[in-house]
mmCIF file of C-alpha atoms and ligand atoms in Angstrom:
data_model
loop_
_atom_site.group_PDB
_atom_site.id
_atom_site.type_symbol
_atom_site.label_atom_id
_atom_site.label_comp_id
_atom_site.label_asym_id
_atom_site.label_seq_id
_atom_site.Cartn_x
_atom_site.Cartn_y
_atom_site.Cartn_z
ATOM 1 C CA MET A 1 -23.027 2.425 9.782
ATOM 2 C CA ASN A 2 -23.023 -1.256 10.625
ATOM 3 C CA THR A 3 -19.888 -3.034 9.318
ATOM 4 C CA ARG A 4 -20.344 -6.662 8.202
ATOM 5 C CA LEU A 5 -17.327 -8.972 8.200
ATOM 6 C CA GLU A 6 -17.912 -11.875 5.793
ATOM 7 C CA SER A 7 -15.926 -14.699 4.212
ATOM 8 C CA SER A 8 -15.029 -14.553 0.531
ATOM 9 C CA SER A 9 -18.182 -16.541 -0.275
ATOM 10 C CA ALA A 10 -20.004 -13.204 0.135
ATOM 11 C CA ILE A 11 -18.730 -11.939 -3.245
ATOM 12 C CA PRO A 12 -22.308 -11.674 -4.676
ATOM 13 C CA LEU A 13 -23.217 -9.467 -1.699
ATOM 14 C CA ALA A 14 -20.102 -7.335 -2.334
ATOM 15 C CA VAL A 15 -21.222 -6.852 -5.931
ATOM 16 C CA GLU A 16 -24.617 -5.644 -4.657
ATOM 17 C CA TYR A 17 -22.833 -3.093 -2.450
ATOM 18 C CA PHE A 18 -20.785 -1.812 -5.402
ATOM 19 C CA ARG A 19 -23.894 -1.582 -7.595
ATOM 20 C CA ALA A 20 -25.581 0.447 -4.847
ATOM 21 C CA GLY A 21 -22.609 2.845 -4.804
ATOM 22 C CA GLU A 22 -21.373 1.574 -1.431
ATOM 23 C CA LEU A 23 -17.882 0.682 -0.184
ATOM 24 C CA VAL A 24 -16.432 -2.817 0.271
ATOM 25 C CA ALA A 25 -13.023 -3.657 1.738
ATOM 26 C CA PHE A 26 -11.393 -6.653 0.064
ATOM 27 C CA PRO A 27 -8.077 -8.525 0.090
ATOM 28 C CA THR A 28 -5.372 -8.153 -2.530
ATOM 29 C CA GLU A 29 -1.974 -9.863 -2.601
ATOM 30 C CA THR A 30 -0.350 -6.637 -1.326
ATOM 31 C CA VAL A 31 -2.659 -5.067 1.281
ATOM 32 C CA TYR A 32 -6.446 -4.815 1.767
ATOM 33 C CA GLY A 33 -8.167 -2.211 -0.410
ATOM 34 C CA LEU A 34 -11.196 -0.021 0.298
ATOM 35 C CA GLY A 35 -13.168 -0.266 -2.922
ATOM 36 C CA ALA A 36 -15.899 1.577 -4.815
ATOM 37 C CA ASP A 37 -17.164 1.617 -8.409
ATOM 38 C CA ALA A 38 -14.451 3.620 -10.196
ATOM 39 C CA ARG A 39 -16.995 5.062 -12.670
ATOM 40 C CA ARG A 40 -19.153 6.802 -10.045
ATOM 41 C CA ASP A 41 -18.063 10.099 -8.497
ATOM 42 C CA ALA A 42 -20.290 9.831 -5.433
ATOM 43 C CA ALA A 43 -19.091 6.289 -4.677
ATOM 44 C CA VAL A 44 -15.415 7.221 -5.040
ATOM 45 C CA ARG A 45 -15.887 10.256 -2.807
ATOM 46 C CA LYS A 46 -17.121 7.951 -0.040
ATOM 47 C CA ILE A 47 -13.651 6.359 0.004
ATOM 48 C CA TYR A 48 -12.095 9.724 0.792
ATOM 49 C CA ASP A 49 -14.604 10.348 3.589
ATOM 50 C CA ALA A 50 -14.131 6.910 5.149
ATOM 51 C CA LYS A 51 -10.328 7.214 5.152
ATOM 52 C CA ASP A 52 -10.157 10.951 5.959
ATOM 53 C CA ARG A 53 -7.990 10.997 2.855
ATOM 54 C CA PRO A 54 -6.944 14.381 1.452
ATOM 55 C CA LEU A 55 -8.756 15.069 -1.837
ATOM 56 C CA THR A 56 -5.344 15.709 -3.404
ATOM 57 C CA ASN A 57 -4.244 12.054 -3.120
ATOM 58 C CA PRO A 58 -5.422 9.972 -6.103
ATOM 59 C CA THR A 59 -6.468 6.331 -5.642
ATOM 60 C CA ILE A 60 -5.507 3.177 -7.545
ATOM 61 C CA VAL A 61 -8.025 1.574 -9.918
ATOM 62 C CA HIS A 62 -8.246 -2.237 -10.058
ATOM 63 C CA ALA A 63 -9.235 -4.131 -13.190
ATOM 64 C CA ALA A 64 -10.178 -7.792 -13.709
ATOM 65 C CA ASN A 65 -7.789 -8.186 -16.642
ATOM 66 C CA THR A 66 -5.684 -6.239 -19.148
ATOM 67 C CA LYS A 67 -8.655 -5.721 -21.477
ATOM 68 C CA MET A 68 -10.650 -4.010 -18.735
ATOM 69 C CA ALA A 69 -7.591 -1.945 -17.777
ATOM 70 C CA GLN A 70 -7.260 -0.785 -21.384
ATOM 71 C CA ARG A 71 -10.837 0.522 -21.315
ATOM 72 C CA CYS A 72 -9.987 2.642 -18.257
ATOM 73 C CA VAL A 73 -7.188 4.594 -19.942
ATOM 74 C CA GLU A 74 -6.931 6.910 -22.929
ATOM 75 C CA THR A 75 -3.859 5.168 -24.343
ATOM 76 C CA PHE A 76 -2.175 1.882 -23.487
ATOM 77 C CA PRO A 77 1.325 2.125 -24.963
ATOM 78 C CA HIS A 78 3.429 -0.795 -26.152
ATOM 79 C CA LEU A 79 5.498 -0.587 -22.959
ATOM 80 C CA ALA A 80 2.319 -1.093 -20.919
ATOM 81 C CA GLU A 81 1.450 -4.141 -23.046
ATOM 82 C CA LYS A 82 4.833 -5.660 -22.313
ATOM 83 C CA LEU A 83 4.554 -4.960 -18.606
ATOM 84 C CA ALA A 84 0.984 -6.267 -18.404
ATOM 85 C CA GLU A 85 1.974 -9.457 -20.173
ATOM 86 C CA ARG A 86 4.869 -10.042 -17.812
ATOM 87 C CA PHE A 87 3.549 -8.784 -14.446
ATOM 88 C CA TRP A 88 -0.282 -8.832 -14.456
ATOM 89 C CA PRO A 89 -2.038 -10.043 -12.502
ATOM 90 C CA GLY A 90 0.356 -8.762 -9.845
ATOM 91 C CA PRO A 91 1.668 -5.886 -7.710
ATOM 92 C CA LEU A 92 2.523 -3.439 -10.505
ATOM 93 C CA THR A 93 0.481 -0.246 -10.895
ATOM 94 C CA LEU A 94 0.797 1.790 -14.098
ATOM 95 C CA VAL A 95 0.143 5.546 -14.309
ATOM 96 C CA LEU A 96 -1.506 6.363 -17.661
ATOM 97 C CA PRO A 97 -3.925 8.982 -19.089
ATOM 98 C CA ARG A 98 -7.469 8.542 -17.718
ATOM 99 C CA ALA A 99 -10.348 7.512 -19.997
ATOM 100 C CA GLN A 100 -13.714 9.338 -19.935
ATOM 101 C CA ALA A 101 -15.474 6.361 -18.332
ATOM 102 C CA ILE A 102 -13.494 6.655 -15.110
ATOM 103 C CA SER A 103 -14.575 9.123 -12.430
ATOM 104 C CA PRO A 104 -12.204 12.126 -12.257
ATOM 105 C CA ALA A 105 -12.478 11.712 -8.471
ATOM 106 C CA VAL A 106 -9.969 8.835 -8.603
ATOM 107 C CA SER A 107 -7.406 11.169 -10.193
ATOM 108 C CA ALA A 108 -7.652 13.953 -7.608
ATOM 109 C CA GLY A 109 -7.390 16.691 -10.200
ATOM 110 C CA ARG A 110 -4.915 14.950 -12.507
ATOM 111 C CA SER A 111 -5.424 13.758 -16.063
ATOM 112 C CA THR A 112 -3.933 10.350 -15.237
ATOM 113 C CA ILE A 113 -4.975 7.261 -13.311
ATOM 114 C CA ALA A 114 -2.970 4.545 -11.622
ATOM 115 C CA ILE A 115 -4.224 1.080 -12.577
ATOM 116 C CA ARG A 116 -3.390 -2.548 -11.858
ATOM 117 C CA VAL A 117 -4.754 -6.083 -12.135
ATOM 118 C CA PRO A 118 -4.347 -7.676 -8.689
ATOM 119 C CA ARG A 119 -3.546 -11.371 -8.400
ATOM 120 C CA HIS A 120 -5.351 -12.297 -5.173
ATOM 121 C CA PRO A 121 -8.033 -14.876 -6.117
ATOM 122 C CA VAL A 122 -10.744 -13.096 -4.075
ATOM 123 C CA ALA A 123 -9.933 -9.731 -5.700
ATOM 124 C CA LEU A 124 -9.978 -11.295 -9.164
ATOM 125 C CA GLU A 125 -13.227 -13.131 -8.537
ATOM 126 C CA LEU A 126 -14.804 -9.956 -7.166
ATOM 127 C CA LEU A 127 -13.693 -7.881 -10.168
ATOM 128 C CA ALA A 128 -14.943 -10.516 -12.595
ATOM 129 C CA ALA A 129 -18.310 -10.794 -10.811
ATOM 130 C CA PHE A 130 -18.726 -7.000 -10.704
ATOM 131 C CA ASP A 131 -17.508 -6.766 -14.296
ATOM 132 C CA GLY A 132 -16.207 -3.234 -13.820
ATOM 133 C CA PRO A 133 -13.243 -1.250 -12.497
ATOM 134 C CA ILE A 134 -12.917 -0.760 -8.733
ATOM 135 C CA ALA A 135 -11.113 2.229 -7.217
ATOM 136 C CA ALA A 136 -9.364 1.128 -4.031
ATOM 137 C CA PRO A 137 -6.678 2.720 -1.924
ATOM 138 C CA SER A 138 -5.363 0.778 1.064
ATOM 139 C CA ALA A 139 -8.138 0.195 3.626
ATOM 140 C CA ASN A 140 -6.637 2.243 6.480
ATOM 141 C CA ARG A 141 -7.140 5.736 7.883
ATOM 142 C CA SER A 142 -5.085 8.162 5.848
ATOM 143 C CA GLY A 143 -1.428 8.324 6.885
ATOM 144 C CA PHE A 144 -1.455 5.230 9.072
ATOM 145 C CA VAL A 145 -0.329 1.636 8.610
ATOM 146 C CA SER A 146 -1.884 -0.342 5.733
ATOM 147 C CA PRO A 147 -3.974 -3.417 6.680
ATOM 148 C CA THR A 148 -2.792 -6.919 5.782
ATOM 149 C CA THR A 149 -5.641 -8.824 7.494
ATOM 150 C CA ALA A 150 -9.411 -8.348 7.701
ATOM 151 C CA ALA A 151 -9.016 -7.727 11.460
ATOM 152 C CA HIS A 152 -6.697 -4.801 10.678
ATOM 153 C CA VAL A 153 -9.358 -3.355 8.362
ATOM 154 C CA LEU A 154 -12.021 -3.706 11.045
ATOM 155 C CA ALA A 155 -9.757 -1.952 13.562
ATOM 156 C CA GLU A 156 -9.284 0.948 11.121
ATOM 157 C CA LEU A 157 -12.701 1.300 9.532
ATOM 158 C CA ASP A 158 -15.379 -0.190 11.801
ATOM 159 C CA GLY A 159 -18.545 1.816 11.173
ATOM 160 C CA ARG A 160 -17.049 3.455 8.070
ATOM 161 C CA VAL A 161 -17.422 0.625 5.558
ATOM 162 C CA GLY A 162 -20.475 -1.542 4.894
ATOM 163 C CA LEU A 163 -18.746 -4.831 4.167
ATOM 164 C CA ILE A 164 -15.318 -6.388 4.681
ATOM 165 C CA LEU A 165 -14.449 -9.554 2.726
ATOM 166 C CA ASP A 166 -12.029 -11.729 4.671
ATOM 167 C CA GLY A 167 -9.449 -13.365 2.397
ATOM 168 C CA GLY A 168 -6.841 -14.185 5.023
ATOM 169 C CA ALA A 169 -3.443 -12.533 5.418
ATOM 170 C CA CYS A 170 -1.927 -10.757 2.404
ATOM 171 C CA ASP A 171 0.853 -12.626 0.696
ATOM 172 C CA ILE A 172 3.210 -9.736 -0.136
ATOM 173 C CA GLY A 173 2.425 -7.323 2.689
ATOM 174 C CA VAL A 174 3.630 -4.050 1.160
ATOM 175 C CA GLU A 175 1.813 -2.028 -1.487
ATOM 176 C CA SER A 176 2.283 -2.376 -5.230
ATOM 177 C CA THR A 177 5.010 -0.697 -7.233
ATOM 178 C CA VAL A 178 3.667 2.508 -8.818
ATOM 179 C CA LEU A 179 5.295 3.137 -12.212
ATOM 180 C CA ASP A 180 4.688 6.373 -14.123
ATOM 181 C CA LEU A 181 4.526 5.536 -17.839
ATOM 182 C CA THR A 182 3.632 9.083 -18.915
ATOM 183 C CA ARG A 183 7.308 10.011 -18.955
ATOM 184 C CA GLN A 184 10.466 8.591 -20.508
ATOM 185 C CA PRO A 185 12.277 6.844 -18.948
ATOM 186 C CA PRO A 186 9.456 5.495 -16.748
ATOM 187 C CA LEU A 187 9.676 6.560 -13.113
ATOM 188 C CA ILE A 188 9.048 4.352 -10.085
ATOM 189 C CA LEU A 189 6.963 6.634 -7.862
ATOM 190 C CA ARG A 190 6.644 4.028 -5.115
ATOM 191 C CA PRO A 191 8.815 0.905 -4.811
ATOM 192 C CA GLY A 192 6.879 -2.294 -4.157
ATOM 193 C CA GLY A 193 6.384 -5.952 -4.954
ATOM 194 C CA ILE A 194 7.749 -5.624 -8.502
ATOM 195 C CA THR A 195 11.294 -4.367 -8.036
ATOM 196 C CA ALA A 196 13.459 -2.166 -10.285
ATOM 197 C CA GLU A 197 15.636 -5.227 -10.846
ATOM 198 C CA MET A 198 12.611 -7.109 -12.212
ATOM 199 C CA LEU A 199 11.474 -4.184 -14.412
ATOM 200 C CA ARG A 200 14.781 -3.373 -16.123
ATOM 201 C CA PRO A 201 15.076 -6.523 -18.255
ATOM 202 C CA VAL A 202 11.558 -5.891 -19.601
ATOM 203 C CA ILE A 203 11.525 -2.125 -20.212
ATOM 204 C CA GLY A 204 15.159 -1.086 -20.047
ATOM 205 C CA ASP A 205 15.950 2.174 -18.296
ATOM 206 C CA VAL A 206 13.780 3.018 -15.289
ATOM 207 C CA GLU A 207 14.269 5.785 -12.741
ATOM 208 C CA LEU A 208 13.456 5.696 -9.057
ATOM 209 C CA PHE A 209 11.878 8.676 -7.304
ATOM 210 C CA THR A 210 13.851 8.946 -4.100
ATOM 211 C CA GLY A 211 12.703 12.240 -2.611
ATOM 212 C CA THR A 212 9.951 12.816 -0.108
ATOM 213 C CA VAL A 213 7.512 15.689 -0.035
ATOM 214 C CA LYS A 214 6.057 17.649 2.854
ATOM 215 C CA GLN A 215 2.341 17.960 3.626
ATOM 216 C CA GLY A 216 0.795 20.586 1.338
ATOM 217 C CA GLU A 217 3.543 20.456 -1.311
ATOM 218 C CA SER A 218 2.603 19.320 -4.774
ATOM 219 C CA ALA A 219 4.022 15.884 -5.474
ATOM 220 C CA PRO A 220 4.537 13.630 -8.479
ATOM 221 C CA SER A 221 2.626 11.077 -6.404
ATOM 222 C CA PRO A 222 0.945 12.289 -3.215
ATOM 223 C CA GLY A 223 1.459 8.961 -1.453
ATOM 224 C CA LEU A 224 5.110 10.006 -1.225
ATOM 225 C CA LEU A 225 4.485 12.195 1.817
ATOM 226 C CA ASP A 226 7.387 12.118 4.226
ATOM 227 C CA ARG A 227 5.093 10.910 7.016
ATOM 228 C CA HIS A 228 2.920 7.989 5.928
ATOM 229 C CA TYR A 229 2.386 4.325 6.787
ATOM 230 C CA ALA A 230 3.018 5.494 10.345
ATOM 231 C CA PRO A 231 2.083 3.962 13.706
ATOM 232 C CA GLN A 232 0.624 6.240 16.381
ATOM 233 C CA THR A 233 3.504 5.753 18.821
ATOM 234 C CA ARG A 234 6.663 7.713 18.002
ATOM 235 C CA ALA A 235 8.942 5.453 15.967
ATOM 236 C CA LEU A 236 12.679 5.748 15.502
ATOM 237 C CA ARG A 237 14.854 3.765 13.089
ATOM 238 C CA PHE A 238 18.486 3.018 13.831
ATOM 239 C CA THR A 239 21.499 1.276 12.309
ATOM 240 C CA PRO A 240 23.364 -1.638 13.971
ATOM 241 C CA GLY A 241 26.151 0.822 14.928
ATOM 242 C CA GLU A 242 23.644 2.877 16.931
ATOM 243 C CA TRP A 243 22.418 -0.121 18.960
ATOM 244 C CA PRO A 244 24.416 0.664 22.165
ATOM 245 C CA LYS A 245 22.960 4.171 22.170
ATOM 246 C CA MET A 246 19.434 2.741 21.688
ATOM 247 C CA GLN A 247 19.891 0.263 24.563
ATOM 248 C CA ALA A 248 20.952 3.086 26.860
ATOM 249 C CA MET A 249 17.974 5.164 25.790
ATOM 250 C CA ALA A 250 15.533 2.273 26.387
ATOM 251 C CA GLN A 251 16.918 1.917 29.935
ATOM 252 C CA THR A 252 16.066 5.490 30.867
ATOM 253 C CA LEU A 253 12.856 5.804 28.870
ATOM 254 C CA GLY A 254 10.820 2.829 30.121
ATOM 255 C CA PRO A 255 9.078 0.162 28.017
ATOM 256 C CA VAL A 256 10.121 0.258 24.375
ATOM 257 C CA ALA A 257 8.857 -1.882 21.461
ATOM 258 C CA LEU A 258 11.722 -3.059 19.277
ATOM 259 C CA ILE A 259 11.326 -4.405 15.724
ATOM 260 C CA SER A 260 14.470 -6.301 14.784
ATOM 261 C CA HIS A 261 15.583 -8.840 12.184
ATOM 262 C CA ASP A 262 18.772 -9.763 14.050
ATOM 263 C CA ALA A 263 18.429 -12.159 17.001
ATOM 264 C CA ALA A 264 21.430 -10.468 18.665
ATOM 265 C CA ILE A 265 19.558 -7.163 18.739
ATOM 266 C CA HIS A 266 16.782 -7.651 21.284
ATOM 267 C CA LEU A 267 15.596 -6.155 24.570
ATOM 268 C CA PRO A 268 14.523 -8.044 27.732
ATOM 269 C CA ALA A 269 11.180 -7.463 29.527
ATOM 270 C CA PRO A 270 9.536 -5.064 30.296
ATOM 271 C CA HIS A 271 10.445 -4.146 26.736
ATOM 272 C CA THR A 272 8.868 -5.917 23.773
ATOM 273 C CA THR A 273 10.978 -7.371 20.967
ATOM 274 C CA ILE A 274 9.333 -8.365 17.692
ATOM 275 C CA LEU A 275 11.769 -10.439 15.681
ATOM 276 C CA LEU A 276 11.208 -10.432 11.909
ATOM 277 C CA SER A 277 12.878 -12.606 9.298
ATOM 278 C CA ARG A 278 16.098 -11.692 7.462
ATOM 279 C CA ASP A 279 14.395 -12.920 4.304
ATOM 280 C CA GLU A 280 12.978 -9.933 2.407
ATOM 281 C CA SER A 281 9.683 -11.584 1.402
ATOM 282 C CA ALA A 282 8.979 -12.882 4.897
ATOM 283 C CA TYR A 283 9.982 -9.520 6.399
ATOM 284 C CA ALA A 284 7.641 -7.601 4.058
ATOM 285 C CA ARG A 285 4.768 -9.975 4.791
ATOM 286 C CA SER A 286 4.914 -9.298 8.534
ATOM 287 C CA LEU A 287 6.105 -5.660 8.609
ATOM 288 C CA TYR A 288 2.705 -3.980 8.984
ATOM 289 C CA SER A 289 1.481 -6.525 11.545
ATOM 290 C CA ALA A 290 4.677 -5.857 13.485
ATOM 291 C CA LEU A 291 4.115 -2.082 13.393
ATOM 292 C CA ARG A 292 0.573 -2.609 14.657
ATOM 293 C CA ALA A 293 1.725 -4.984 17.408
ATOM 294 C CA ALA A 294 4.423 -2.484 18.413
ATOM 295 C CA ASP A 295 1.794 0.250 18.506
ATOM 296 C CA ALA A 296 -0.407 -1.900 20.737
ATOM 297 C CA ALA A 297 2.436 -2.698 23.174
ATOM 298 C CA GLN A 298 1.830 0.507 25.160
ATOM 299 C CA ALA A 299 5.451 1.432 24.621
ATOM 300 C CA LYS A 300 6.949 4.878 25.075
ATOM 301 C CA LEU A 301 8.743 4.499 21.786
ATOM 302 C CA ILE A 302 9.033 2.090 18.847
ATOM 303 C CA LEU A 303 12.570 1.275 17.694
ATOM 304 C CA VAL A 304 13.131 -0.268 14.270
ATOM 305 C CA LEU A 305 16.428 -1.747 13.135
ATOM 306 C CA ALA A 306 17.127 -0.405 9.612
ATOM 307 C CA PRO A 307 16.890 -3.007 6.808
ATOM 308 C CA PRO A 308 20.117 -4.842 5.890
ATOM 309 C CA ALA A 309 19.982 -3.998 2.160
ATOM 310 C CA SER A 310 18.446 -1.541 -0.282
ATOM 311 C CA THR A 311 17.917 -3.750 -3.327
ATOM 312 C CA GLY A 312 14.951 -5.908 -4.353
ATOM 313 C CA LEU A 313 12.018 -5.898 -1.957
ATOM 314 C CA TRP A 314 14.214 -4.266 0.710
ATOM 315 C CA ALA A 315 13.853 -1.027 -1.306
ATOM 316 C CA ALA A 316 10.079 -1.077 -0.697
ATOM 317 C CA ILE A 317 10.561 -2.007 2.964
ATOM 318 C CA ALA A 318 13.116 0.780 3.469
ATOM 319 C CA ASP A 319 10.794 3.248 1.741
ATOM 320 C CA ARG A 320 7.864 2.425 4.068
ATOM 321 C CA LEU A 321 10.076 2.476 7.164
ATOM 322 C CA HIS A 322 11.473 5.806 6.068
ATOM 323 C CA ARG A 323 7.976 7.281 6.157
ATOM 324 C CA ALA A 324 6.816 5.385 9.244
ATOM 325 C CA THR A 325 9.791 6.374 11.425
ATOM 326 C CA VAL A 326 12.280 9.178 11.985
ATOM 327 C CA SER A 327 16.007 8.548 11.995
ATOM 328 C CA SER A 328 17.805 8.452 15.333
HETATM 329 O O1 TXA B 1 -0.919 -2.467 -3.438
HETATM 330 C C1 TXA B 1 -1.590 -1.460 -3.638
HETATM 331 O O2 TXA B 1 -1.297 -0.635 -4.519
HETATM 332 C C2 TXA B 1 -2.821 -1.235 -2.760
HETATM 333 C C3 TXA B 1 -3.853 -2.304 -3.092
HETATM 334 C C4 TXA B 1 -5.167 -2.067 -2.400
HETATM 335 O O3 TXA B 1 -4.018 -2.382 -4.471
HETATM 336 N N1 TXA B 1 -3.354 0.080 -2.950
HETATM 337 C C5 TXA B 1 -2.730 1.190 -2.487
HETATM 338 O O4 TXA B 1 -3.417 2.351 -2.733
HETATM 339 O O5 TXA B 1 -1.673 1.172 -1.905
HETATM 340 P P1 TXA B 1 -3.078 3.756 -2.057
HETATM 341 O O6 TXA B 1 -4.155 4.673 -2.476
HETATM 342 O O7 TXA B 1 -2.875 3.601 -0.603
HETATM 343 O O8 TXA B 1 -1.804 4.208 -2.800
HETATM 344 C C6 TXA B 1 -1.924 4.695 -4.104
HETATM 345 C C7 TXA B 1 -0.629 5.291 -4.546
HETATM 346 C C8 TXA B 1 -0.362 6.588 -3.840
HETATM 347 O O9 TXA B 1 1.030 6.696 -3.614
HETATM 348 C C9 TXA B 1 -0.838 7.594 -4.880
HETATM 349 O O10 TXA B 1 -0.245 8.831 -4.714
HETATM 350 C C10 TXA B 1 -0.433 6.904 -6.162
HETATM 351 O O11 TXA B 1 -0.685 5.546 -5.942
HETATM 352 N N2 TXA B 1 -1.247 7.336 -7.301
HETATM 353 C C11 TXA B 1 -2.527 7.048 -7.560
HETATM 354 N N3 TXA B 1 -2.940 7.641 -8.697
HETATM 355 C C12 TXA B 1 -1.889 8.311 -9.185
HETATM 356 C C13 TXA B 1 -1.679 9.125 -10.326
HETATM 357 N N4 TXA B 1 -2.645 9.378 -11.203
HETATM 358 N N5 TXA B 1 -0.441 9.654 -10.508
HETATM 359 C C14 TXA B 1 0.540 9.413 -9.626
HETATM 360 N N6 TXA B 1 0.399 8.652 -8.521
HETATM 361 C C15 TXA B 1 -0.799 8.111 -8.300
HETATM 362 MG MG1 MG B 2 -2.252 3.774 1.335
#
């Protein structure tokens, strides 16, 4: 398949692709998504093929607005109304019972779907022009790092998707928060752009799923696999206290790619140091690019300095790093 990379002015062409049951990759404020008409089984199944995604991992559905989201689910409880009013459009995904109109393929055998209204202008314009729900997991090969630029998508899916809409670099850089509203109190299945601290004042008690699951185990949310969001090179995370040990290891091992957010923790050539910000938003925005750059550095090993906090957006960052790396 020939992959076309177009600017966001190609939205009418993207709509034609969706109407023909084909895939389009498009930008959202979190990461790029690989989209298909969420009402058509055959179209949704193409997403799984293109990503080599296990059929057990359900995908997120995107809606143009709350009204469209409501038509995709069986019930839209009061709590969902409150959340939609406060956080949509935005990086909050709600798990709710699936409506008949939506292809069961998005649910991967479950009775629920995960749905959100994204806030990226290109995503919103695309959804409005298509006038229907779009199923879209992150536009990467299953298990690997999510794309935050159109170039990342091309590197992952060249020849596997018909059209990529280029909307620039994603603003948030880590995936949306997935919140299960089918249980009380609601459970954060995946931390993301909308943090527990932001949710509590709106909905009160909320729990955070902290476990990981192994390949093949049944999971409350299959994206919680213990290895996910991972670069190809072996990646190790370490705490500041372990830095001397890491330096010694780098000396014997050969070229290492280090991702740090502390200027005092760096390695000289022939090693590569990628210095990220200490600001959580800036760190999140560049995390996946940094993992890709580290992967491309031809290093024997990637070292990642553990995040300095576990609250706010750092919770989402720590979660992704936990799955992308092993501890030292
Ligand atoms: O920010 C995002 O959410 C991006 C952009 C493209 O919107 N999408 C994304 O999709 O990250 P994906 O497929 O890579 O992650 C979807 C997550 C997975 O953890 C999956 O297990 C969970 O949502 N999920 C989807 N449907 C679910 C359901 N019915 N019940 C529980 N978890 C579900
Ligand atoms: Mg993903």
